[in-house]
Each structure stands twice: as structure tokens, then as C-alpha cells.
Short mmCIF file of N, CA, C and O in Angstrom, two decimals:
data_model
loop_
_atom_site.label_atom_id
_atom_site.label_comp_id
_atom_site.label_asym_id
_atom_site.label_seq_id
_atom_site.Cartn_x
_atom_site.Cartn_y
_atom_site.Cartn_z
N ILE A 1 132.88 160.79 34.67
CA ILE A 1 133.98 160.03 35.41
C ILE A 1 133.60 159.50 36.88
O ILE A 1 132.74 160.31 37.38
N THR A 2 133.49 158.15 36.96
CA THR A 2 133.12 157.61 38.07
C THR A 2 134.20 157.02 38.93
O THR A 2 133.97 156.75 40.32
N LYS A 3 135.43 156.85 38.52
CA LYS A 3 136.49 156.30 39.32
C LYS A 3 137.74 156.97 38.68
O LYS A 3 137.94 156.94 37.44
N ARG A 4 138.82 157.16 39.50
CA ARG A 4 140.12 157.59 39.11
C ARG A 4 141.19 157.02 39.79
O ARG A 4 141.19 156.76 40.97
N VAL A 5 142.16 156.55 38.99
CA VAL A 5 143.21 155.85 39.56
C VAL A 5 144.56 156.61 38.90
O VAL A 5 144.75 156.89 37.89
N PHE A 6 145.33 157.07 39.95
CA PHE A 6 146.61 157.67 39.54
C PHE A 6 147.66 156.70 39.23
O PHE A 6 148.33 156.20 40.29
N MET A 7 148.03 156.41 38.13
CA MET A 7 149.05 155.44 37.69
C MET A 7 149.34 155.61 36.28
O MET A 7 148.46 156.05 35.55
N GLY A 8 150.43 155.01 35.85
CA GLY A 8 150.72 154.95 34.55
C GLY A 8 151.19 156.31 33.84
O GLY A 8 151.15 156.28 32.81
N MET A 9 151.58 157.36 34.82
CA MET A 9 152.02 158.57 34.27
C MET A 9 153.28 158.96 35.04
O MET A 9 153.44 160.14 35.13
N GLY A 10 154.00 157.94 35.22
CA GLY A 10 155.19 158.16 36.26
C GLY A 10 154.80 158.12 37.64
O GLY A 10 153.62 157.74 37.84
N GLU A 11 155.66 158.21 38.54
CA GLU A 11 155.39 157.88 39.96
C GLU A 11 154.51 159.04 40.49
O GLU A 11 155.09 160.04 40.66
N PRO A 12 153.42 158.77 40.80
CA PRO A 12 152.38 159.78 41.34
C PRO A 12 152.81 160.45 42.55
O PRO A 12 152.87 161.63 42.79
N LEU A 13 153.62 159.70 43.43
CA LEU A 13 154.06 160.41 44.79
C LEU A 13 155.36 161.01 44.49
O LEU A 13 155.69 161.81 45.64
N LEU A 14 155.90 161.14 43.42
CA LEU A 14 156.98 162.01 43.18
C LEU A 14 156.48 163.37 42.62
O LEU A 14 157.27 164.39 42.58
N ASN A 15 155.14 163.53 42.37
CA ASN A 15 154.64 164.58 42.00
C ASN A 15 153.61 164.86 42.99
O ASN A 15 152.29 165.18 42.71
N TYR A 16 153.89 164.68 44.31
CA TYR A 16 153.02 164.54 45.35
C TYR A 16 152.05 165.83 45.46
O TYR A 16 150.69 165.63 45.39
N GLU A 17 152.36 167.13 45.46
CA GLU A 17 151.45 168.15 45.73
C GLU A 17 150.55 168.19 44.73
O GLU A 17 149.27 168.48 44.83
N ASN A 18 150.90 168.03 43.44
CA ASN A 18 150.03 168.12 42.27
C ASN A 18 148.94 167.08 42.25
O ASN A 18 147.66 167.34 41.93
N VAL A 19 149.35 166.03 42.60
CA VAL A 19 148.44 164.73 42.56
C VAL A 19 147.47 164.90 43.78
O VAL A 19 146.15 164.79 43.68
N VAL A 20 147.92 165.33 44.98
CA VAL A 20 146.84 165.50 46.10
C VAL A 20 145.84 166.66 45.70
O VAL A 20 144.75 166.55 45.99
N GLU A 21 146.57 167.83 45.23
CA GLU A 21 145.49 168.74 44.80
C GLU A 21 144.50 168.42 43.66
O GLU A 21 143.35 168.67 43.79
N SER A 22 144.87 167.58 42.89
CA SER A 22 144.03 167.13 41.75
C SER A 22 143.08 166.13 42.41
O SER A 22 141.77 166.13 41.94
N ALA A 23 143.46 165.38 43.32
CA ALA A 23 142.53 164.39 44.05
C ALA A 23 141.54 165.31 44.81
O ALA A 23 140.35 165.00 45.00
N GLN A 24 141.93 166.30 45.37
CA GLN A 24 140.97 167.01 46.37
C GLN A 24 139.80 167.56 45.53
O GLN A 24 138.76 167.83 45.62
N ILE A 25 140.21 168.32 44.25
CA ILE A 25 139.37 168.84 43.32
C ILE A 25 138.26 167.68 42.87
O ILE A 25 137.31 167.84 42.71
N MET A 26 138.99 166.55 42.63
CA MET A 26 138.07 165.36 42.21
C MET A 26 136.90 165.05 43.31
O MET A 26 135.86 164.63 42.94
N LYS A 27 137.39 165.16 44.53
CA LYS A 27 136.50 164.87 45.58
C LYS A 27 135.48 165.88 45.79
O LYS A 27 134.43 165.75 46.58
N ASP A 28 135.88 167.09 45.40
CA ASP A 28 134.97 168.21 45.93
C ASP A 28 133.58 168.29 44.93
O ASP A 28 133.48 167.80 43.85
N GLN A 29 132.65 168.58 45.84
CA GLN A 29 131.14 168.46 45.50
C GLN A 29 130.97 169.60 44.35
O GLN A 29 129.95 169.27 43.43
N ASN A 30 131.66 170.59 44.22
CA ASN A 30 131.48 171.36 43.14
C ASN A 30 132.43 171.10 41.84
O ASN A 30 132.26 171.86 40.81
N ALA A 31 133.07 170.07 41.89
CA ALA A 31 133.79 169.49 40.73
C ALA A 31 133.24 168.16 40.18
O ALA A 31 132.12 168.12 39.89
N TYR A 32 133.96 167.15 40.46
CA TYR A 32 133.38 165.85 40.20
C TYR A 32 132.64 164.94 41.26
O TYR A 32 131.91 164.29 41.11
N GLY A 33 132.95 165.54 42.46
CA GLY A 33 132.16 164.99 43.64
C GLY A 33 132.45 163.46 44.03
O GLY A 33 131.55 162.75 44.28
N LEU A 34 133.62 162.92 43.53
CA LEU A 34 133.73 161.52 43.74
C LEU A 34 134.19 161.16 45.30
O LEU A 34 134.68 162.00 46.01
N SER A 35 133.65 160.03 45.68
CA SER A 35 133.75 159.40 47.07
C SER A 35 135.21 159.11 47.16
O SER A 35 136.13 158.87 46.21
N ARG A 36 135.84 159.14 48.43
CA ARG A 36 137.26 158.83 48.70
C ARG A 36 137.48 157.31 48.31
O ARG A 36 138.44 156.98 47.94
N LYS A 37 136.32 156.51 48.18
CA LYS A 37 136.48 155.19 47.79
C LYS A 37 136.73 155.15 46.26
O LYS A 37 137.13 153.88 45.72
N ARG A 38 136.54 155.98 45.65
CA ARG A 38 136.54 156.01 44.12
C ARG A 38 137.84 156.53 43.57
O ARG A 38 138.07 156.82 42.30
N ILE A 39 138.79 156.93 44.53
CA ILE A 39 139.98 157.51 44.08
C ILE A 39 141.17 156.88 44.62
O ILE A 39 141.16 156.61 45.86
N THR A 40 141.87 156.31 43.86
CA THR A 40 143.21 155.64 44.17
C THR A 40 144.45 156.18 43.67
O THR A 40 144.48 156.68 42.59
N ILE A 41 145.29 156.20 44.57
CA ILE A 41 146.73 156.49 44.27
C ILE A 41 147.69 155.38 44.13
O ILE A 41 147.85 154.79 45.25
N SER A 42 148.37 155.04 43.13
CA SER A 42 149.17 153.87 43.03
C SER A 42 150.67 154.42 43.22
O SER A 42 151.11 155.41 42.45
N THR A 43 151.49 153.67 43.79
CA THR A 43 152.92 153.99 44.02
C THR A 43 153.75 152.61 43.96
O THR A 43 153.31 151.62 44.16
N SER A 44 155.01 152.93 43.64
CA SER A 44 155.90 151.86 43.53
C SER A 44 156.52 151.82 45.14
O SER A 44 157.43 150.95 45.33
N GLY A 45 156.31 152.91 45.92
CA GLY A 45 156.65 152.78 47.34
C GLY A 45 157.68 153.93 47.70
O GLY A 45 158.77 153.75 48.25
N ILE A 46 157.16 155.09 47.56
CA ILE A 46 157.92 156.24 48.09
C ILE A 46 157.30 156.50 49.43
O ILE A 46 156.45 156.78 50.01
N VAL A 47 158.03 155.96 50.48
CA VAL A 47 157.75 155.56 51.91
C VAL A 47 157.38 156.92 52.44
O VAL A 47 156.24 157.01 53.22
N PRO A 48 158.13 158.21 52.31
CA PRO A 48 157.82 159.37 53.15
C PRO A 48 156.38 159.89 52.62
O PRO A 48 155.68 160.40 53.51
N GLN A 49 156.18 159.90 51.27
CA GLN A 49 154.88 160.37 50.78
C GLN A 49 153.76 159.36 51.44
O GLN A 49 152.60 159.94 51.59
N ILE A 50 153.88 158.01 51.46
CA ILE A 50 152.78 157.13 51.86
C ILE A 50 152.57 157.65 53.36
O ILE A 50 151.47 157.66 53.65
N LEU A 51 153.54 158.01 54.17
CA LEU A 51 153.43 158.25 55.61
C LEU A 51 152.59 159.80 55.50
O LEU A 51 151.78 159.96 56.41
N ASN A 52 152.78 160.68 54.63
CA ASN A 52 152.26 161.85 54.59
C ASN A 52 150.74 161.85 54.13
O ASN A 52 149.96 162.72 54.49
N LEU A 53 150.42 161.01 53.15
CA LEU A 53 149.20 160.80 52.46
C LEU A 53 147.85 160.93 53.46
O LEU A 53 147.03 161.87 53.13
N PRO A 54 148.03 160.27 54.44
CA PRO A 54 146.75 160.25 55.46
C PRO A 54 146.45 161.99 55.88
O PRO A 54 145.25 162.12 56.26
N ASN A 55 147.76 162.51 56.17
CA ASN A 55 147.32 163.93 56.66
C ASN A 55 146.90 164.90 55.54
O ASN A 55 146.36 165.87 55.94
N ASP A 56 146.97 164.50 54.34
CA ASP A 56 146.61 165.52 53.21
C ASP A 56 145.39 165.18 52.68
O ASP A 56 144.76 166.11 52.03
N ILE A 57 145.05 163.75 52.45
CA ILE A 57 144.00 163.36 51.66
C ILE A 57 143.42 162.04 52.06
O ILE A 57 144.29 161.14 52.34
N ASP A 58 142.03 161.48 52.10
CA ASP A 58 141.85 160.48 52.24
C ASP A 58 141.36 159.72 50.98
O ASP A 58 140.15 159.97 50.61
N VAL A 59 142.15 158.85 50.55
CA VAL A 59 141.75 158.09 49.26
C VAL A 59 142.35 156.61 49.39
O VAL A 59 142.93 156.38 50.34
N SER A 60 142.17 155.78 48.45
CA SER A 60 142.72 154.41 48.58
C SER A 60 144.04 154.50 48.06
O SER A 60 144.48 155.33 47.13
N LEU A 61 144.84 153.54 48.44
CA LEU A 61 146.28 153.39 48.11
C LEU A 61 146.48 152.03 47.31
O LEU A 61 145.99 150.93 47.70
N ALA A 62 147.23 152.14 46.33
CA ALA A 62 147.60 150.81 45.56
C ALA A 62 149.09 150.78 45.68
O ALA A 62 149.82 151.75 45.22
N ILE A 63 149.86 149.53 45.94
CA ILE A 63 151.24 149.50 45.87
C ILE A 63 151.62 148.63 44.80
O ILE A 63 151.10 147.47 44.77
N SER A 64 152.43 148.86 43.95
CA SER A 64 153.13 148.22 42.84
C SER A 64 154.23 147.44 43.44
O SER A 64 155.42 148.08 43.38
N LEU A 65 153.96 146.25 43.75
CA LEU A 65 155.22 145.52 44.52
C LEU A 65 156.20 145.00 43.37
O LEU A 65 157.59 145.24 43.64
N HIS A 66 155.73 144.23 42.46
CA HIS A 66 156.51 143.82 41.38
C HIS A 66 157.38 142.61 41.67
O HIS A 66 157.66 141.79 40.93
N ALA A 67 157.68 142.38 43.04
CA ALA A 67 158.35 141.27 43.47
C ALA A 67 158.20 141.01 44.91
O ALA A 67 157.93 141.98 45.67
N PRO A 68 158.29 139.72 45.27
CA PRO A 68 158.19 139.45 46.77
C PRO A 68 159.29 139.49 47.59
O PRO A 68 158.97 139.32 48.97
N ASN A 69 160.29 139.92 47.00
CA ASN A 69 161.46 140.25 48.06
C ASN A 69 162.39 141.27 47.62
O ASN A 69 162.32 141.42 46.48
N ASP A 70 163.37 141.55 48.44
CA ASP A 70 164.26 142.78 48.09
C ASP A 70 165.08 142.60 46.99
O ASP A 70 165.33 143.36 46.08
N ASP A 71 165.82 141.15 47.01
CA ASP A 71 166.70 140.91 45.92
C ASP A 71 166.14 141.00 44.41
O ASP A 71 166.84 141.68 43.63
N LEU A 72 164.99 140.43 44.30
CA LEU A 72 164.37 140.60 42.93
C LEU A 72 163.90 141.84 42.79
O LEU A 72 163.92 142.38 41.61
N ARG A 73 163.14 142.49 43.68
CA ARG A 73 162.68 143.87 43.55
C ARG A 73 163.71 144.95 43.16
O ARG A 73 163.42 145.86 42.57
N ASN A 74 164.68 144.75 43.92
CA ASN A 74 165.95 145.75 43.65
C ASN A 74 166.35 145.77 42.09
O ASN A 74 166.41 146.80 41.68
N GLU A 75 166.15 144.56 41.38
CA GLU A 75 166.52 144.57 39.87
C GLU A 75 165.37 145.16 39.16
O GLU A 75 165.60 145.81 38.07
N ILE A 76 164.13 145.03 39.74
CA ILE A 76 162.94 145.61 38.83
C ILE A 76 162.62 147.09 39.02
O ILE A 76 162.05 147.91 38.37
N VAL A 77 162.64 147.32 40.41
CA VAL A 77 162.28 148.71 40.89
C VAL A 77 163.33 149.36 41.65
O VAL A 77 163.67 149.25 42.88
N PRO A 78 164.16 150.33 40.98
CA PRO A 78 165.29 151.04 41.44
C PRO A 78 164.94 151.70 42.85
O PRO A 78 165.78 151.73 43.81
N ILE A 79 163.68 152.08 43.03
CA ILE A 79 163.39 152.93 44.31
C ILE A 79 163.48 152.01 45.62
O ILE A 79 163.63 152.38 46.48
N ASN A 80 163.47 150.58 45.31
CA ASN A 80 163.51 149.66 46.37
C ASN A 80 164.84 149.85 46.97
O ASN A 80 165.07 149.41 48.25
N ASN A 81 165.92 150.26 46.41
CA ASN A 81 167.24 150.40 46.97
C ASN A 81 167.25 151.40 48.13
O ASN A 81 167.84 151.36 49.20
N LYS A 82 166.29 152.42 47.72
CA LYS A 82 165.95 153.58 48.87
C LYS A 82 165.10 153.26 50.03
O LYS A 82 165.30 153.53 51.16
N TYR A 83 164.14 152.61 49.49
CA TYR A 83 162.87 152.18 50.57
C TYR A 83 162.52 150.74 50.17
O TYR A 83 161.62 150.30 49.46
N PRO A 84 163.46 149.78 50.97
CA PRO A 84 163.11 148.53 50.89
C PRO A 84 161.79 147.90 51.33
O PRO A 84 160.98 148.59 51.89
N LEU A 85 161.56 146.69 50.86
CA LEU A 85 160.24 146.20 51.20
C LEU A 85 159.93 146.21 52.78
O LEU A 85 158.79 146.48 53.15
N LYS A 86 160.81 146.05 53.73
CA LYS A 86 160.47 146.31 55.12
C LYS A 86 159.90 147.72 55.43
O LYS A 86 158.95 147.63 56.13
N GLU A 87 160.50 148.57 54.95
CA GLU A 87 160.19 149.94 55.25
C GLU A 87 158.77 150.36 54.40
O GLU A 87 158.00 150.91 54.84
N LEU A 88 158.78 149.70 53.20
CA LEU A 88 157.45 149.86 52.51
C LEU A 88 156.33 149.21 53.23
O LEU A 88 155.18 149.80 53.45
N ILE A 89 156.44 148.03 53.62
CA ILE A 89 155.15 147.32 54.35
C ILE A 89 155.00 148.09 55.74
O ILE A 89 153.88 148.01 56.05
N SER A 90 156.02 148.61 56.44
CA SER A 90 155.66 149.27 57.48
C SER A 90 155.00 150.61 57.41
O SER A 90 154.10 150.80 58.03
N SER A 91 155.38 151.26 56.17
CA SER A 91 154.55 152.55 55.96
C SER A 91 153.08 152.22 55.60
O SER A 91 152.19 152.96 55.79
N CYS A 92 152.80 150.87 54.96
CA CYS A 92 151.46 150.58 54.67
C CYS A 92 150.73 150.29 56.00
O CYS A 92 149.61 150.74 56.04
N LYS A 93 151.34 149.71 56.78
CA LYS A 93 150.74 149.41 58.10
C LYS A 93 150.45 150.75 58.79
O LYS A 93 149.22 150.96 59.50
N THR A 94 151.26 151.68 58.98
CA THR A 94 151.06 152.97 59.43
C THR A 94 149.93 153.69 58.69
O THR A 94 149.14 154.26 59.29
N TYR A 95 149.85 153.54 57.38
CA TYR A 95 148.87 154.09 56.64
C TYR A 95 147.35 153.49 57.05
O TYR A 95 146.40 154.32 57.21
N LEU A 96 147.45 152.20 57.03
CA LEU A 96 146.11 151.68 57.68
C LEU A 96 145.73 151.92 58.93
O LEU A 96 144.50 152.33 59.20
N LYS A 97 146.70 152.06 59.86
CA LYS A 97 146.38 152.58 61.38
C LYS A 97 145.95 154.15 61.35
O LYS A 97 144.92 154.39 62.25
N SER A 98 146.27 154.96 60.40
CA SER A 98 145.77 156.30 60.41
C SER A 98 144.32 156.46 60.06
O SER A 98 143.78 157.43 60.38
N PHE A 99 143.76 155.22 59.49
CA PHE A 99 142.30 155.39 59.25
C PHE A 99 141.72 154.24 60.11
O PHE A 99 140.65 153.68 59.56
N ASN A 100 142.20 153.91 61.29
CA ASN A 100 141.61 152.74 62.11
C ASN A 100 141.57 151.57 61.28
O ASN A 100 140.58 150.85 61.46
N ASN A 101 142.46 151.09 60.41
CA ASN A 101 142.43 149.81 59.66
C ASN A 101 141.27 149.80 58.81
O ASN A 101 141.03 148.77 58.36
N LYS A 102 140.45 150.78 58.65
CA LYS A 102 139.41 150.85 57.66
C LYS A 102 139.73 151.37 56.30
O LYS A 102 138.99 152.12 55.81
N LYS A 103 140.65 150.96 55.65
CA LYS A 103 141.03 151.26 54.55
C LYS A 103 141.36 150.15 53.70
O LYS A 103 141.91 148.95 54.04
N ASN A 104 141.50 150.31 52.27
CA ASN A 104 141.97 149.30 51.30
C ASN A 104 143.14 149.52 50.74
O ASN A 104 143.49 150.58 50.23
N ILE A 105 144.29 148.56 50.78
CA ILE A 105 145.58 148.85 50.09
C ILE A 105 145.55 147.56 49.27
O ILE A 105 145.30 146.43 49.60
N THR A 106 145.80 147.93 47.98
CA THR A 106 145.85 146.84 46.98
C THR A 106 147.31 146.69 46.55
O THR A 106 147.88 147.63 46.17
N ILE A 107 147.76 145.50 46.63
CA ILE A 107 149.29 145.23 46.15
C ILE A 107 149.22 144.83 44.63
O ILE A 107 148.49 143.71 44.52
N LEU A 108 149.85 145.42 43.90
CA LEU A 108 149.97 145.12 42.56
C LEU A 108 151.13 144.47 41.91
O LEU A 108 152.21 144.91 42.16
N ASN A 109 150.97 143.42 41.08
CA ASN A 109 152.08 142.83 40.34
C ASN A 109 151.61 142.43 39.09
O ASN A 109 150.46 141.92 39.05
N PHE A 110 152.31 142.73 37.83
CA PHE A 110 151.92 142.44 36.59
C PHE A 110 152.69 141.42 35.87
O PHE A 110 152.88 140.35 36.19
N LYS A 111 153.48 141.91 34.81
CA LYS A 111 154.29 141.16 34.14
C LYS A 111 155.34 140.46 35.03
O LYS A 111 155.77 139.28 34.46
N GLN A 112 155.97 140.99 36.07
CA GLN A 112 156.96 140.65 36.56
C GLN A 112 156.56 139.06 37.16
O GLN A 112 157.38 138.08 37.40
N TRP A 113 155.19 138.89 37.44
CA TRP A 113 154.94 137.80 38.08
C TRP A 113 154.88 136.73 37.12
O TRP A 113 155.04 135.39 37.39
N LEU A 114 154.55 136.95 35.80
CA LEU A 114 154.83 135.89 34.82
C LEU A 114 156.36 135.29 34.69
O LEU A 114 156.60 134.14 34.71
N ALA A 115 157.13 136.28 34.77
CA ALA A 115 158.75 135.78 34.79
C ALA A 115 158.77 134.99 36.14
O ALA A 115 159.51 133.95 36.13
N LEU A 116 158.54 135.54 37.20
CA LEU A 116 158.57 134.88 38.65
C LEU A 116 158.12 133.46 38.52
O LEU A 116 158.68 132.59 39.14
N TRP A 117 156.77 133.33 38.03
CA TRP A 117 156.02 132.16 37.97
C TRP A 117 156.95 130.87 37.13
O TRP A 117 157.01 129.89 37.60
N GLU A 118 157.64 131.53 36.03
CA GLU A 118 158.44 130.58 35.08
C GLU A 118 159.56 130.09 36.09
O GLU A 118 159.84 128.89 35.90
N LYS A 119 160.25 130.97 36.80
CA LYS A 119 161.19 130.58 37.69
C LYS A 119 160.75 129.76 38.75
O LYS A 119 161.43 128.64 39.33
N ALA A 120 159.46 129.93 39.33
CA ALA A 120 158.87 129.00 40.54
C ALA A 120 158.76 127.66 40.06
O ALA A 120 158.80 126.90 40.79
N LYS A 121 158.22 127.45 38.65
CA LYS A 121 157.84 126.26 38.17
C LYS A 121 159.04 125.19 38.26
O LYS A 121 158.93 124.10 38.51
N GLU A 122 160.31 125.90 38.29
CA GLU A 122 161.54 124.82 38.29
C GLU A 122 161.65 124.19 39.44
O GLU A 122 161.96 123.06 39.50
N LYS A 123 161.35 124.81 40.64
CA LYS A 123 161.57 124.07 42.03
C LYS A 123 160.39 124.39 42.92
O LYS A 123 160.58 124.62 44.18
N CYS A 124 159.35 124.34 42.35
CA CYS A 124 158.03 124.76 43.26
C CYS A 124 158.15 125.74 44.23
O CYS A 124 158.14 125.79 45.33
N ILE A 125 158.43 126.99 43.62
CA ILE A 125 158.61 128.33 44.32
C ILE A 125 159.75 128.04 45.43
O ILE A 125 159.47 128.07 46.47
N PRO A 126 161.12 128.30 44.94
CA PRO A 126 162.26 128.22 45.76
C PRO A 126 162.04 129.44 46.89
O PRO A 126 161.46 130.38 46.59
N ARG A 127 162.71 129.08 48.01
CA ARG A 127 162.68 130.12 49.21
C ARG A 127 163.08 131.66 48.64
O ARG A 127 162.55 132.44 49.25
N LYS A 128 163.98 131.60 47.67
CA LYS A 128 164.43 133.05 47.13
C LYS A 128 163.39 133.86 46.83
O LYS A 128 163.31 135.10 46.90
N TYR A 129 162.21 133.40 46.49
CA TYR A 129 160.79 134.00 45.92
C TYR A 129 159.88 134.32 46.92
O TYR A 129 158.76 134.58 46.76
N ALA A 130 159.98 133.71 48.10
CA ALA A 130 159.11 133.53 49.11
C ALA A 130 158.96 134.95 49.82
O ALA A 130 159.81 135.95 49.81
N PHE A 131 157.76 135.63 50.16
CA PHE A 131 157.61 136.78 50.89
C PHE A 131 158.41 136.69 52.17
O PHE A 131 158.21 135.82 52.93
N LYS A 132 159.04 137.73 52.51
CA LYS A 132 159.84 137.84 53.67
C LYS A 132 159.15 138.55 54.74
O LYS A 132 159.40 138.34 55.86
N TYR A 133 158.28 139.45 54.38
CA TYR A 133 157.49 140.38 55.21
C TYR A 133 155.84 140.18 55.16
O TYR A 133 155.59 140.14 54.02
N PRO A 134 155.27 140.04 56.18
CA PRO A 134 154.01 139.78 56.20
C PRO A 134 153.19 140.98 55.51
O PRO A 134 153.52 142.13 55.93
N LEU A 135 152.33 140.85 54.62
CA LEU A 135 151.56 142.20 54.03
C LEU A 135 150.64 142.65 55.15
O LEU A 135 150.00 141.83 55.80
N PRO A 136 150.29 143.82 55.32
CA PRO A 136 149.41 144.34 56.12
C PRO A 136 148.01 143.86 55.69
O PRO A 136 147.63 144.07 54.54
N THR A 137 147.39 143.49 56.66
CA THR A 137 145.78 143.08 56.55
C THR A 137 145.10 143.52 57.63
O THR A 137 145.41 143.81 58.76
N TYR A 138 143.74 143.61 57.33
CA TYR A 138 142.79 144.06 58.38
C TYR A 138 141.60 143.31 58.11
O TYR A 138 140.98 143.22 57.00
N LYS A 139 141.00 142.29 58.93
CA LYS A 139 139.95 141.53 58.87
C LYS A 139 138.68 142.25 59.21
O LYS A 139 138.64 142.86 60.53
N ASN A 140 137.74 142.41 58.36
CA ASN A 140 136.46 143.05 58.76
C ASN A 140 135.26 142.21 58.15
O ASN A 140 135.29 142.18 56.83
N ASN A 141 134.58 141.80 58.95
CA ASN A 141 133.61 140.87 58.47
C ASN A 141 134.16 139.83 57.43
O ASN A 141 133.50 139.64 56.25
N LYS A 142 135.22 139.18 57.93
CA LYS A 142 135.67 138.02 57.23
C LYS A 142 136.22 138.59 55.80
O LYS A 142 136.47 137.85 54.88
N ARG A 143 136.28 139.92 55.50
CA ARG A 143 136.88 140.36 54.24
C ARG A 143 138.27 141.06 54.53
O ARG A 143 138.53 141.83 55.28
N ASP A 144 139.27 140.37 53.60
CA ASP A 144 140.58 140.97 53.81
C ASP A 144 140.79 142.16 52.99
O ASP A 144 140.50 142.20 51.91
N LEU A 145 141.01 143.37 53.65
CA LEU A 145 141.12 144.58 52.86
C LEU A 145 142.63 144.69 52.16
O LEU A 145 142.74 145.86 51.75
N SER A 146 143.37 143.86 52.44
CA SER A 146 144.84 143.85 51.69
C SER A 146 144.83 142.85 50.45
O SER A 146 144.66 141.68 50.85
N ASN A 147 144.65 143.43 49.29
CA ASN A 147 144.61 142.46 48.17
C ASN A 147 145.91 142.32 47.49
O ASN A 147 146.58 143.35 47.29
N LEU A 148 146.19 141.10 47.08
CA LEU A 148 147.41 140.77 46.25
C LEU A 148 146.95 140.42 44.78
O LEU A 148 146.16 139.43 44.72
N VAL A 149 147.13 141.48 43.83
CA VAL A 149 146.60 141.28 42.43
C VAL A 149 147.74 140.82 41.51
O VAL A 149 148.70 141.46 41.72
#
């Protein structure tokens, strides 16, 4: 094992204690000895756990946005009703600051972007689908550490 991503098994941050413990074992030199850069925890946006993560373990974070605004995201990701994009993006900025902005956050979107793209082609991306909140970024040697995939 050279890299581990916690995703595709339900929301990892809803199983917070077990995921953190598992990641700690993977980082342990007596176990897998993986570097913090080789472990990623993916989430749809459980804000309190994103804020707790830097206190408990140093790993990479991936956010599954699924949509660029709250209206569309509410339809696709029910947790957005509890933790809307503004709170999610704010928690990501706090997460980055916890590591002096020397951290990578990957923002993930998959199948939903295909549907969004079809809608966007109708009117050259109508305002309804524009990002309302700036994504957290940190420039380091001209490298943007916040990725939109």
C-alpha cells in the first residue's frame, strides 16, 4: 500500500473516530508507515469534523462539492442543508490555516458536472450555476494547492 483515500464507503467523517484511528495506524512506522501526504480523507462536508481534523491527525483533505451553489447542491447532497457551501468553504479555510496554508485540499465533482455542463451549454453557464463563494487557495511557488477536479 502506497496511498490511501478514505472515500466510497459512506461518509468517512460520520465515522470520525474509527477513520482517524485507522489513518493513525497507517501513518505509524510499525504499521504501514505512510506519509501524511499519502493519506487523504474525503468528505461531502461535515463541517464540525473538518474543523476537528487538524487537532487529531495530519492528512490531506478532499471535498466532494458536487455542485457550485447551494440551490443545486441541496438537491444532490442532503448534508448541504445542514452545512451550506459558505460554512463548508469557511471550514476549509480554517483547515488550511491550521497548517499554515501548507496543505492540499482537493475539491471533487464527478457525474454531477456532466449534468451541469449540459445545462450550462444552453446559456453559456447561466448565473444560477456560478460559484458564489471563492474556493480556498494558497499560492506557493506559483502552485495552487486547492484543486478543482
